[in-house]
CSV table of C-alpha atoms in Angstrom, one decimal:
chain,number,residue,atom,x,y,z
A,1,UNK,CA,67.5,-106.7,-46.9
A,2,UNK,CA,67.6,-104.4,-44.0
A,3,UNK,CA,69.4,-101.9,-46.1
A,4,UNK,CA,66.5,-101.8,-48.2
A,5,UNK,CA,63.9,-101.5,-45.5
A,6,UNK,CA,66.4,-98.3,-44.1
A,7,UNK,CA,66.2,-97.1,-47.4
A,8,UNK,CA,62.2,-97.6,-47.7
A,9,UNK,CA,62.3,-96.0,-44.1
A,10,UNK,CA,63.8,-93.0,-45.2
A,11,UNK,CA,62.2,-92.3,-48.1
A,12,UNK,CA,58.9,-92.7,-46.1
A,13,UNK,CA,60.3,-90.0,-43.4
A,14,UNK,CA,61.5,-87.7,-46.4
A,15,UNK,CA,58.6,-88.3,-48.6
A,16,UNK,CA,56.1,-85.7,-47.4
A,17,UNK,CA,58.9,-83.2,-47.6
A,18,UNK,CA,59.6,-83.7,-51.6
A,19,UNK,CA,56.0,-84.2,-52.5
A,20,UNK,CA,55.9,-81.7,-55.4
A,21,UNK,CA,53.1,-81.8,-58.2
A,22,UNK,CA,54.7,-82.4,-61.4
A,23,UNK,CA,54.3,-79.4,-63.4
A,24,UNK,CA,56.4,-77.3,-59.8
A,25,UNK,CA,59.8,-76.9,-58.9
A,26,UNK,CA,60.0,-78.0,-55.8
A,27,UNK,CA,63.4,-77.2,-53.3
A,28,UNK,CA,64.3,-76.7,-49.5
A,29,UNK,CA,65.8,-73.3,-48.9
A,30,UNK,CA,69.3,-72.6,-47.0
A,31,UNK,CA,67.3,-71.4,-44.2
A,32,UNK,CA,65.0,-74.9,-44.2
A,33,UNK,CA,62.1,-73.1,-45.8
A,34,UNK,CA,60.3,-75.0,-48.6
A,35,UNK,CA,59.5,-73.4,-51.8
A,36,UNK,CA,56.9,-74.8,-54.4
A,37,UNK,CA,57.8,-72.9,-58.1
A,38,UNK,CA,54.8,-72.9,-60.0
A,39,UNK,CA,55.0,-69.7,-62.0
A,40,UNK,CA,54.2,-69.6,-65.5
A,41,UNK,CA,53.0,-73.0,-66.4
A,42,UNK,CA,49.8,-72.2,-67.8
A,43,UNK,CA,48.0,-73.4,-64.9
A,44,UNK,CA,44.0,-73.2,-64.4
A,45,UNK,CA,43.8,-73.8,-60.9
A,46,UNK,CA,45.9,-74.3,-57.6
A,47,UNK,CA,47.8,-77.3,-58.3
A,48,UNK,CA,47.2,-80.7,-56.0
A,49,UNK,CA,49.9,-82.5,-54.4
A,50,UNK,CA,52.0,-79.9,-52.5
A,51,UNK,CA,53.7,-81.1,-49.5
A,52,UNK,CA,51.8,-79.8,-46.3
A,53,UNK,CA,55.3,-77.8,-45.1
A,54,UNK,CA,55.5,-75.5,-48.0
A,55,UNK,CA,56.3,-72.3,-47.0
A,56,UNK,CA,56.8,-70.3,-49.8
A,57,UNK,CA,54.2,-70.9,-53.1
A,58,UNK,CA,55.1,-69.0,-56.4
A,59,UNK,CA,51.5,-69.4,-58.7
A,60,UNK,CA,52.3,-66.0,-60.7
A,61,UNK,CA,51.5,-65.5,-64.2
A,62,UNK,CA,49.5,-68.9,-64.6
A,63,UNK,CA,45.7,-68.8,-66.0
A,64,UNK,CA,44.0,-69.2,-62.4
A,65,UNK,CA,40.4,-67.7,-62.6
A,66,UNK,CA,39.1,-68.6,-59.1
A,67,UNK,CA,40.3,-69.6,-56.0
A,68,UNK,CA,37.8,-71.9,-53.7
A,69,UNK,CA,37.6,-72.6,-50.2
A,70,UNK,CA,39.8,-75.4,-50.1
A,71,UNK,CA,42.8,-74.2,-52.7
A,72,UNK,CA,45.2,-73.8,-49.7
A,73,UNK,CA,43.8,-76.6,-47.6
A,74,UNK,CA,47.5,-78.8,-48.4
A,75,UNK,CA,49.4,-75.7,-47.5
A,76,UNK,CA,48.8,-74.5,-44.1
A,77,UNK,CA,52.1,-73.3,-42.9
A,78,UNK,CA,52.4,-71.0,-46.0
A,79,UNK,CA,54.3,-68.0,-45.4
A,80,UNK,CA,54.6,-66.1,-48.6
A,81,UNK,CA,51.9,-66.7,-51.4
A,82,UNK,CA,52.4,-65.2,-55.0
A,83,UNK,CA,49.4,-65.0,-57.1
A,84,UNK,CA,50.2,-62.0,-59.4
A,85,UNK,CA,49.4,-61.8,-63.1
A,86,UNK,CA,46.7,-64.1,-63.0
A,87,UNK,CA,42.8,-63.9,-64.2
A,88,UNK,CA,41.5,-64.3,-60.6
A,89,UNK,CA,37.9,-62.5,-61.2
A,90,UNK,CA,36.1,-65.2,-57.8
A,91,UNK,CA,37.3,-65.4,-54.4
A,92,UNK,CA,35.6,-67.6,-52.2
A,93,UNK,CA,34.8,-67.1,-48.6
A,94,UNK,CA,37.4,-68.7,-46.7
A,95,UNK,CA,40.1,-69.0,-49.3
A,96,UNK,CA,42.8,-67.2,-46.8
A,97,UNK,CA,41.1,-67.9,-43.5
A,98,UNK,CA,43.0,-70.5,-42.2
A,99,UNK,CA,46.2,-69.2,-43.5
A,100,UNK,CA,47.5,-67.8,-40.1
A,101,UNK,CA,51.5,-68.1,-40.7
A,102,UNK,CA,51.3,-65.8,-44.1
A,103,UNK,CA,53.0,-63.1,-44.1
A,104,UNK,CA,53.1,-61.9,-48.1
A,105,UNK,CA,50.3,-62.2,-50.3
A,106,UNK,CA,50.4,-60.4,-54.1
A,107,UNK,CA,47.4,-60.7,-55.9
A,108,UNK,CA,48.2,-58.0,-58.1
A,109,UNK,CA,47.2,-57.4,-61.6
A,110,UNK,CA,44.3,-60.1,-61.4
A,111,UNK,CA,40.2,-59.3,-62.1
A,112,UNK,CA,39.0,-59.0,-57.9
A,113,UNK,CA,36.2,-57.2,-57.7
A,114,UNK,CA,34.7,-58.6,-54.8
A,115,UNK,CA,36.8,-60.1,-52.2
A,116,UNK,CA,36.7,-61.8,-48.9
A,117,UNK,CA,37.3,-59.0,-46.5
A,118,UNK,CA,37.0,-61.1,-43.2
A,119,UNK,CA,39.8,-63.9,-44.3
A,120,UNK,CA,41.9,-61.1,-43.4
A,121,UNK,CA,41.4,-60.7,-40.1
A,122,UNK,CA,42.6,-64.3,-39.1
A,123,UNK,CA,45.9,-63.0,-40.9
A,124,UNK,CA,47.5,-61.1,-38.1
A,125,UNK,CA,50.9,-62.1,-39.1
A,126,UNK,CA,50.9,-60.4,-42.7
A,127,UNK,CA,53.2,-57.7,-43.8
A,128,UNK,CA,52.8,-56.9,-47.6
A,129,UNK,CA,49.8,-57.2,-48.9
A,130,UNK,CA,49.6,-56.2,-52.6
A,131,UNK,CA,45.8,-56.0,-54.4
A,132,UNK,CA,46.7,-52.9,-57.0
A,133,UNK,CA,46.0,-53.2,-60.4
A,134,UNK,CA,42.7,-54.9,-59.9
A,135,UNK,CA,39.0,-54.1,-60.0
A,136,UNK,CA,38.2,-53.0,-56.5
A,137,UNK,CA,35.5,-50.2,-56.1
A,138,UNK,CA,35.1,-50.4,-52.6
A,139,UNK,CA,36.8,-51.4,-49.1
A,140,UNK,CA,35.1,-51.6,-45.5
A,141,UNK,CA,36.4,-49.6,-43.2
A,142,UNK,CA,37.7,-52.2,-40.6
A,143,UNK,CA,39.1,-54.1,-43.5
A,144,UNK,CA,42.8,-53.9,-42.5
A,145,UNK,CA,42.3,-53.5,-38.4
A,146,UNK,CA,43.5,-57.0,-37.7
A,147,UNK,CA,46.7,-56.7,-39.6
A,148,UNK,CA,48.9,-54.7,-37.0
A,149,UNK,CA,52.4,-56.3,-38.5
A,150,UNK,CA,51.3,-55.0,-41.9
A,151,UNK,CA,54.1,-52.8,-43.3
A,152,UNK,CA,53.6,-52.5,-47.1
A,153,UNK,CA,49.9,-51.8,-48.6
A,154,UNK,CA,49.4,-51.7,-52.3
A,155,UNK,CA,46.0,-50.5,-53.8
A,156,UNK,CA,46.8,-48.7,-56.3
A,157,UNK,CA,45.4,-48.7,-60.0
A,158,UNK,CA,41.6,-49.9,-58.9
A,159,UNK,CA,38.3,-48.7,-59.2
A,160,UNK,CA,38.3,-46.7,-55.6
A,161,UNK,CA,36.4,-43.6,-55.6
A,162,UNK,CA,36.2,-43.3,-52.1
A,163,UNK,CA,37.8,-44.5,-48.7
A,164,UNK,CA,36.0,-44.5,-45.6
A,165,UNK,CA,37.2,-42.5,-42.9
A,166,UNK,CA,39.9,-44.6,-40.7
A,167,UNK,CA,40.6,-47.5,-43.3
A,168,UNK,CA,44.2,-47.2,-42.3
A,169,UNK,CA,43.4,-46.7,-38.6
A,170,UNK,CA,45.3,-49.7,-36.3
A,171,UNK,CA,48.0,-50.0,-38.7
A,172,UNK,CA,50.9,-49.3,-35.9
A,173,UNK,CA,53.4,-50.9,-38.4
A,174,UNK,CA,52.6,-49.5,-41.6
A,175,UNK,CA,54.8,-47.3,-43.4
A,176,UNK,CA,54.0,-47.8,-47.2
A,177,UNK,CA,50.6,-47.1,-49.2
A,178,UNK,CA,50.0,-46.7,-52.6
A,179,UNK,CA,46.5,-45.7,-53.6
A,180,UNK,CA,47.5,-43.8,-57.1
A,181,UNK,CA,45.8,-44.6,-60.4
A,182,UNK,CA,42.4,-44.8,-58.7
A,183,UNK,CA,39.1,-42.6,-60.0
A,184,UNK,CA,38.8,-40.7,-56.7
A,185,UNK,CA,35.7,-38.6,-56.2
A,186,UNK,CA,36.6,-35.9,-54.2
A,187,UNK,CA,33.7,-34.8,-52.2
A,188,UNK,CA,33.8,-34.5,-48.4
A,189,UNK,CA,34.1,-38.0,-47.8
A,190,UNK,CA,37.7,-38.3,-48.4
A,191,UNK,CA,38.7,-35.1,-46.7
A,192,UNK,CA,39.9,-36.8,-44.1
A,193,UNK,CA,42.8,-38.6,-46.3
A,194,UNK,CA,44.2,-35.0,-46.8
A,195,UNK,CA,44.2,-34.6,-42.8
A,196,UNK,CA,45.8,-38.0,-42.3
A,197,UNK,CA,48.2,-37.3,-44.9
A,198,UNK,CA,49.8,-34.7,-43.0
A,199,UNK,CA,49.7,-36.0,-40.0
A,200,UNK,CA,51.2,-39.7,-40.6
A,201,UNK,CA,54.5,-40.8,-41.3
A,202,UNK,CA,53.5,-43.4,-43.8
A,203,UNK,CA,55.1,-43.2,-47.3
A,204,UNK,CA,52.8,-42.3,-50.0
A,205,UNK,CA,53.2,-41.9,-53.5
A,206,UNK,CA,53.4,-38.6,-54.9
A,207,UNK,CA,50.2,-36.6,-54.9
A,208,UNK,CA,50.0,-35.7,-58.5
A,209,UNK,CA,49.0,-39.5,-59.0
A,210,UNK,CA,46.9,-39.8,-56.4
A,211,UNK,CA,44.3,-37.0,-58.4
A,212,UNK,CA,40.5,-36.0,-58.5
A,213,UNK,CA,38.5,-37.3,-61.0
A,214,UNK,CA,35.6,-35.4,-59.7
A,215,UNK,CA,33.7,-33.3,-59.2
A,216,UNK,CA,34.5,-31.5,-62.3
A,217,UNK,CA,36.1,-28.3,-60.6
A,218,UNK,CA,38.4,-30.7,-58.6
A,219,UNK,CA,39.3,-33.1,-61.8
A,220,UNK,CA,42.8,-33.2,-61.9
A,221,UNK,CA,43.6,-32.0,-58.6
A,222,UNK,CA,45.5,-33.9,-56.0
A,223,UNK,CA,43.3,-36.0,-53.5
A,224,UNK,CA,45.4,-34.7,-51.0
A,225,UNK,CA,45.1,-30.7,-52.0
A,226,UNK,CA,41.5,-30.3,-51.4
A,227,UNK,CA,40.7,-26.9,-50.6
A,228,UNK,CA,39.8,-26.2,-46.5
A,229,UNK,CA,37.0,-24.2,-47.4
A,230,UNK,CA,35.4,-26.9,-49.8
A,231,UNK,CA,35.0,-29.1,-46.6
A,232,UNK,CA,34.1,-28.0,-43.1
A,233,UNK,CA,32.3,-29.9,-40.4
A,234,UNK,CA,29.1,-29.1,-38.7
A,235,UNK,CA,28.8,-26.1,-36.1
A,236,UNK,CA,26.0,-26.8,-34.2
A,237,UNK,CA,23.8,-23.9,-31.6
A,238,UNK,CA,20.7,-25.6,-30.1
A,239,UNK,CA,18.5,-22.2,-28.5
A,240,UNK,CA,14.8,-22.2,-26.6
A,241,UNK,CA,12.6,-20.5,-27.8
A,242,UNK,CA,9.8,-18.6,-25.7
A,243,UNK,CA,6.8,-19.5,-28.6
A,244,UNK,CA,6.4,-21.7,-32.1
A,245,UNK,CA,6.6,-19.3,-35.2
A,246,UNK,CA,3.6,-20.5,-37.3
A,247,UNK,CA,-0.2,-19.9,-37.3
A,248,UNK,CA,-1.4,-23.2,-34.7
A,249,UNK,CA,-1.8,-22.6,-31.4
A,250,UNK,CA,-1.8,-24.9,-28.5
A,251,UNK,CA,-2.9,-25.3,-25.3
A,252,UNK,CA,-0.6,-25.4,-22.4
A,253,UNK,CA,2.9,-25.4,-22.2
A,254,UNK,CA,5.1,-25.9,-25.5
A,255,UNK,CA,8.8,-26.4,-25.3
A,256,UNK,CA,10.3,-25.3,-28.4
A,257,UNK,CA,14.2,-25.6,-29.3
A,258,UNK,CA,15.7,-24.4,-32.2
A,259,UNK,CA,18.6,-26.2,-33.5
A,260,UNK,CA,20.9,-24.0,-35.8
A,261,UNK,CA,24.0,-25.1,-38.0
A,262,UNK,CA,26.7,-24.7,-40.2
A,263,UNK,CA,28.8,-26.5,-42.2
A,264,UNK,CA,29.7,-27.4,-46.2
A,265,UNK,CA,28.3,-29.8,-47.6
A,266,UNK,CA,25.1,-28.1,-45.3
A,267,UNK,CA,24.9,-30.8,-42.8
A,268,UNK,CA,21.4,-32.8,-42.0
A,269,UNK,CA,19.3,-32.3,-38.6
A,270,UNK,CA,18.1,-35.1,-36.8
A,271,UNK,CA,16.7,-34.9,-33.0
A,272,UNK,CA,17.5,-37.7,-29.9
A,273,UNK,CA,15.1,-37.5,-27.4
A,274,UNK,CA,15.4,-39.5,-24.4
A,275,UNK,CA,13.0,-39.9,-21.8
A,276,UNK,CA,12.4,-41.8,-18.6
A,277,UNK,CA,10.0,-43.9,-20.8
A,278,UNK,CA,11.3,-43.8,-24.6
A,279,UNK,CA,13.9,-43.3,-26.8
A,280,UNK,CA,12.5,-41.0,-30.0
A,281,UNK,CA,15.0,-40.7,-33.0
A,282,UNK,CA,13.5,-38.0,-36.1
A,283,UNK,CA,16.2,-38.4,-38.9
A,284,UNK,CA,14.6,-35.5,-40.3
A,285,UNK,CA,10.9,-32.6,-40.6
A,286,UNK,CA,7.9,-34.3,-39.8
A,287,UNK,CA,5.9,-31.0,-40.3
A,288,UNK,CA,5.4,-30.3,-44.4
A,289,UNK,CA,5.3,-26.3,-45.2
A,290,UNK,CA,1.6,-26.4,-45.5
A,291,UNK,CA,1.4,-27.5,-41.5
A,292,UNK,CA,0.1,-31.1,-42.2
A,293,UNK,CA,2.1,-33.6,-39.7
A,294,UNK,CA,3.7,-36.6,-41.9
A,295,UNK,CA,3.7,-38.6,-38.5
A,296,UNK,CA,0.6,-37.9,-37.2
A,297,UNK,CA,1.7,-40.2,-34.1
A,298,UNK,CA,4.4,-38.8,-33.0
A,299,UNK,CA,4.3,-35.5,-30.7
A,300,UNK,CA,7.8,-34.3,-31.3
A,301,UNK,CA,6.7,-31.7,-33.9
A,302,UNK,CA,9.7,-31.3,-36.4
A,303,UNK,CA,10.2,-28.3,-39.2
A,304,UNK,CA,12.7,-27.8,-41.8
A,305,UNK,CA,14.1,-25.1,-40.5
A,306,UNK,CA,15.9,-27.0,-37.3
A,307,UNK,CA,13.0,-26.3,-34.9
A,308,UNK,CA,11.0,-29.0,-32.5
A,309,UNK,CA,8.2,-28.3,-30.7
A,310,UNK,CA,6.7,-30.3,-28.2
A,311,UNK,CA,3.1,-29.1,-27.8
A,312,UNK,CA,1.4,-29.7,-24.1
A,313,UNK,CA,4.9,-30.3,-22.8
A,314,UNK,CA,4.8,-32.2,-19.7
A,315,UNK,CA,6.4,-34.2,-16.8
A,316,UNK,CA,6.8,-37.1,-19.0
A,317,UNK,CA,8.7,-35.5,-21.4
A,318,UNK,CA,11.7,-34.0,-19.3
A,319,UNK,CA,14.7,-35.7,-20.2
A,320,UNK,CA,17.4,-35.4,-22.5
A,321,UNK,CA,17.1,-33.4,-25.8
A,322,UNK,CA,20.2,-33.6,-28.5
A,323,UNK,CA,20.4,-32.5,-32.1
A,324,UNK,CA,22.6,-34.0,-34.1
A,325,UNK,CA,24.2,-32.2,-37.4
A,326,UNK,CA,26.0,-34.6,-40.1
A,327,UNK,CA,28.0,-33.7,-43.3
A,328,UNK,CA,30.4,-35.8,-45.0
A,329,UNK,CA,33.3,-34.2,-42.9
A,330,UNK,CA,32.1,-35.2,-39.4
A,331,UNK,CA,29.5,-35.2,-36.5
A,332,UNK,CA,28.3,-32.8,-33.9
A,333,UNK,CA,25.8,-32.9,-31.5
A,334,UNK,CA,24.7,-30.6,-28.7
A,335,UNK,CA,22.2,-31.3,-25.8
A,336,UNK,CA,19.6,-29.9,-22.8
A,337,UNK,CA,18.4,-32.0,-20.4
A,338,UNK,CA,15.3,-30.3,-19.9
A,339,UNK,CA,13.1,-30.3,-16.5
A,340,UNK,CA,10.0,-28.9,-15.4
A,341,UNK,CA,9.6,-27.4,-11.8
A,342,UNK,CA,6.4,-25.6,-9.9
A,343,UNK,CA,6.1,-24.1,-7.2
A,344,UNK,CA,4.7,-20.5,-5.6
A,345,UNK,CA,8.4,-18.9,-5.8
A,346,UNK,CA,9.7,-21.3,-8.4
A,347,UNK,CA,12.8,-18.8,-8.6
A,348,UNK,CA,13.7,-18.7,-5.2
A,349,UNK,CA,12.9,-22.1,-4.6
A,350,UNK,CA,15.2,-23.4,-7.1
A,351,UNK,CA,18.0,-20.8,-6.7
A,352,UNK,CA,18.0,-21.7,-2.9
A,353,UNK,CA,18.0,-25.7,-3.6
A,354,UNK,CA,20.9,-25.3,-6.2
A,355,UNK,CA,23.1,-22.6,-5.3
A,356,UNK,CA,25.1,-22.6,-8.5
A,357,UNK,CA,22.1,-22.5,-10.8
A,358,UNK,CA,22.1,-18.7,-12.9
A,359,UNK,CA,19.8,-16.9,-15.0
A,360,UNK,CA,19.8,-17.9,-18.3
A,361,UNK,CA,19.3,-14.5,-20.2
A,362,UNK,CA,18.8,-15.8,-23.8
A,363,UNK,CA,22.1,-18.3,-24.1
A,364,UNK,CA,22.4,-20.9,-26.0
A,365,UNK,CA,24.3,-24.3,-26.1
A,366,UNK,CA,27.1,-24.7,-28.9
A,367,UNK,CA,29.1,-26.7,-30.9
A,368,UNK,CA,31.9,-25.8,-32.9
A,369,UNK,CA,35.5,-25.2,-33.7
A,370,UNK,CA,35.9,-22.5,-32.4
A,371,UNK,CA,34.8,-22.7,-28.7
A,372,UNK,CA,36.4,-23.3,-25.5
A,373,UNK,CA,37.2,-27.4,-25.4
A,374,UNK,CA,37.1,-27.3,-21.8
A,375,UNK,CA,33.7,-26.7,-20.8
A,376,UNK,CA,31.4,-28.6,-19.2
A,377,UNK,CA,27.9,-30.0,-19.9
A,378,UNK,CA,24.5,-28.1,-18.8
A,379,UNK,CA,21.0,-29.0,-17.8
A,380,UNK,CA,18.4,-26.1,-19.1
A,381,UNK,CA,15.4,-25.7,-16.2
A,382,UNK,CA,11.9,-24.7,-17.5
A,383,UNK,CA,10.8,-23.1,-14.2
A,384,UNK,CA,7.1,-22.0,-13.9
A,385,UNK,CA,4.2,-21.4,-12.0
A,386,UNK,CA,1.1,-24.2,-11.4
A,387,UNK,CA,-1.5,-24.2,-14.0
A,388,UNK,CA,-4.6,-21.8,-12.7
A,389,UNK,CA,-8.0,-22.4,-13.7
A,390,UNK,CA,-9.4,-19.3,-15.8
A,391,UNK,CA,-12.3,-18.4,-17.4
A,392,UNK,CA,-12.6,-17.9,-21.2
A,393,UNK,CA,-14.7,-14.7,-22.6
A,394,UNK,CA,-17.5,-18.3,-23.2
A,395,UNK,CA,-16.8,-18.7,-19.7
A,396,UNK,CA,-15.7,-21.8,-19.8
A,397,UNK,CA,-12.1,-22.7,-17.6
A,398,UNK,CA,-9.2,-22.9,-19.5
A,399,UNK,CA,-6.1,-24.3,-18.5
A,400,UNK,CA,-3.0,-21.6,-18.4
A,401,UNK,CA,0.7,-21.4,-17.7
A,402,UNK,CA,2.6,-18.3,-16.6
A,403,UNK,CA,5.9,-19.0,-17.5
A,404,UNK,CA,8.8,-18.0,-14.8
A,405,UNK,CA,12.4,-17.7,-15.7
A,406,UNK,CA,14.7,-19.7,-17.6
A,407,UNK,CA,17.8,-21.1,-15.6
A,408,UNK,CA,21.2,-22.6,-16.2
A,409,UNK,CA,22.6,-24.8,-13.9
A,410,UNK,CA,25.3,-27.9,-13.8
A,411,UNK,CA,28.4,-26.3,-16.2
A,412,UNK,CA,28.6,-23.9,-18.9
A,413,UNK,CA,28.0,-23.7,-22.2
A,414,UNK,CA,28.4,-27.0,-24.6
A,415,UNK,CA,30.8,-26.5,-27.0
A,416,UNK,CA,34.0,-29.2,-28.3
């Protein structure tokens, strides 16, 4: 009798150990690991009945089609997870969440489209992560920033046709990618691959596979081979100008800038404008060719050709003035913090108070490659004298501005 209930003991201690569904192989490893063997067996879904301390789970070439929320609820401490060669088309949210121990997951050669991108980023531990040979047309950028022990990345043979600019950013461990096979448009949105290309030490495939599939005069190219001319960010100059070009007049003072740039593809203008009571952002003209004002609320008068106008400029509108240029290949911006002053002498007055204020003498602030990357910042100074009171040939007063000087003061010109 008591050898049976030591028996009975022991097979209750060991029995969560062996539990093994019957259509898996189920063994302990030399080094204690547990491996569940459930490849090719025809399988529809994520068997039942696995022991809790599996650590290794082979599901390849089965008939799997979807994998819920729960399918891996029996096998937290899962290191290495093997789901190639199925039909896996549905992913549920959370399928992978709470698998913190993994460290290799293959899902290759399935049918993902659409996958949960934020079950990856409880998966700090993982290593090799394989997804090629599936349907994926699209990644988000911070897809892969939580996995900084990843070391092998396989994407190839998807539907990519475009990678957002640091995808493989806060990858310290990473050292293979394969992104071949894939239907890569190259316009300027994947310049950037080229540039990181040549500056990492990550193993790539070769770049014959990795090609363009357009635009047509790229098809066939190498991703990484895009011409430097094809792609160039934004230069941006941002210059005051002493009047508005166009036929309507105004009354009082109007502070037009002029915001200039370069770039291919031709990058887009939009204005900042922050003052001591708002924030304005113009994503683009608010002032059609024929004069009519889209906005008719807003006073930031915006044309196509990069200029603002701000008619009847006054105190409340000194503040901070930034044009932004944006293309595909990057950013720039450039900005005046611009400031109205009166006074009898407004030149001495100013040139006395801030002794390291200059003239101005028609320069201009500028971004751009190929400027000095240590200078400094700069506040533009709209100096002029009080409005006077003068009489109209109707002989009515009218309100007018003599406009002073222009002066720079605070740093150099803007450039990066």
């Amino acid at each position: 009798m008591r050898s049976l209930l030591c028996c009975l003991g022991l097979a209750a201690l060991l029995g969560p150990c062996l539990a093994c569904p019957s259509t898996c192989s189920c063994s302990t490893k030399k080094n204690g690991r547990l491996l569940a063997e459930c490849a090719y067996k025809d399988l529809q879904e994520v068997p039942k009945g696995l022991s809790s301390n599996v650590t290794i789970l082979t599901l390849s070439a089965n008939r799997i089609s979807w994998l819920g929320q729960g399918s891996f609820a029996e096998v937290p401490e899962v290191q290495s997870l093997w789901l190639g060669y199925n039909q896996i088309g549905l992913v549920e949210p959370g399928a992978f969440a709470l698998l913190v121990h993994l460290k290799n997951l293959d899902l290759s050669h399935n049918k993902i489209a659409d996958f949960p991108w934020q079950d990856l980023h409880n998966l700090s531990s993982l290593q090799i992560l394989k997804m090629n040979n599936n349907r994926l047309a699209g990644l988000p950028r911070d897809a892969f920033h939580s996995l900084k022990d990843l070391r092998s990345l396989w994407l190839n043979d998807n539907e990519l046709t475009t990678l957002a600019e640091g995808t493989f950013n806060n990858l310290p461990s990473l050292s293979q990618l394969q992104i071949f096979n894939n239907p890569f448009n190259c316009s300027c949105k994947v310049f950037w691959l080229k540039k990181w290309t040549d500056n990492t030490s990550v193993s790539l495939s070769k770049g014959g596979s990795t090609l363009c599939v357009a635009p047509s005069k790229l098809k066939g190219r190498a991703v990484t081979d895009i011409p430097d001319h094809h792609c160039v960010a934004p230069s941006v100059q941002l210059t005051y100008l002493s009047n508005l070009d166009n036929t309507v007049m105004y009354d009082g003072l109007t502070l037009t800038l002029h915001c200039s740039v370069v770039g291919n593809p031709p990058p887009e203008i939009r204005w900042k404008i922050q003052t001591s009571s708002r924030r304005v952002e113009i994503s683009g003209p608010n002032v059609a060719r024929d004069g009519n004002i889209k906005q008719s609320q807003e006073r930031f008068l915006v044309f196509k050709n990069g200029t603002m106008a701000i008619p009847n400029f006054s105190k409340e509108d000194e503040g901070i003035y930034t044009c932004v240029a944006v293309n595909d290949v990057g950013t720039r911006d450039v900005s005046v913090n611009v400031a109205l002053a009166g006074s009898e002498n407004p030149a001495e007055d100013l040139l006395r108070d801030d002794p390291l204020a200059s003239h101005l003498g028609g320069r201009s602030c500028y971004k751009g490659d190929d400027m000095d990357p240590s200078a400094a910042g700069e506040k533009l100074v709209i100096v002029y004298h009080m409005p006077k009171q003068s009489k109209s040939r109707a002989g009515a007063a009218v309100p007018q501005v003599h406009m002073g000087i222009l002066l720079l003061a605070l740093g150099t010109l803007l450039c990066c």
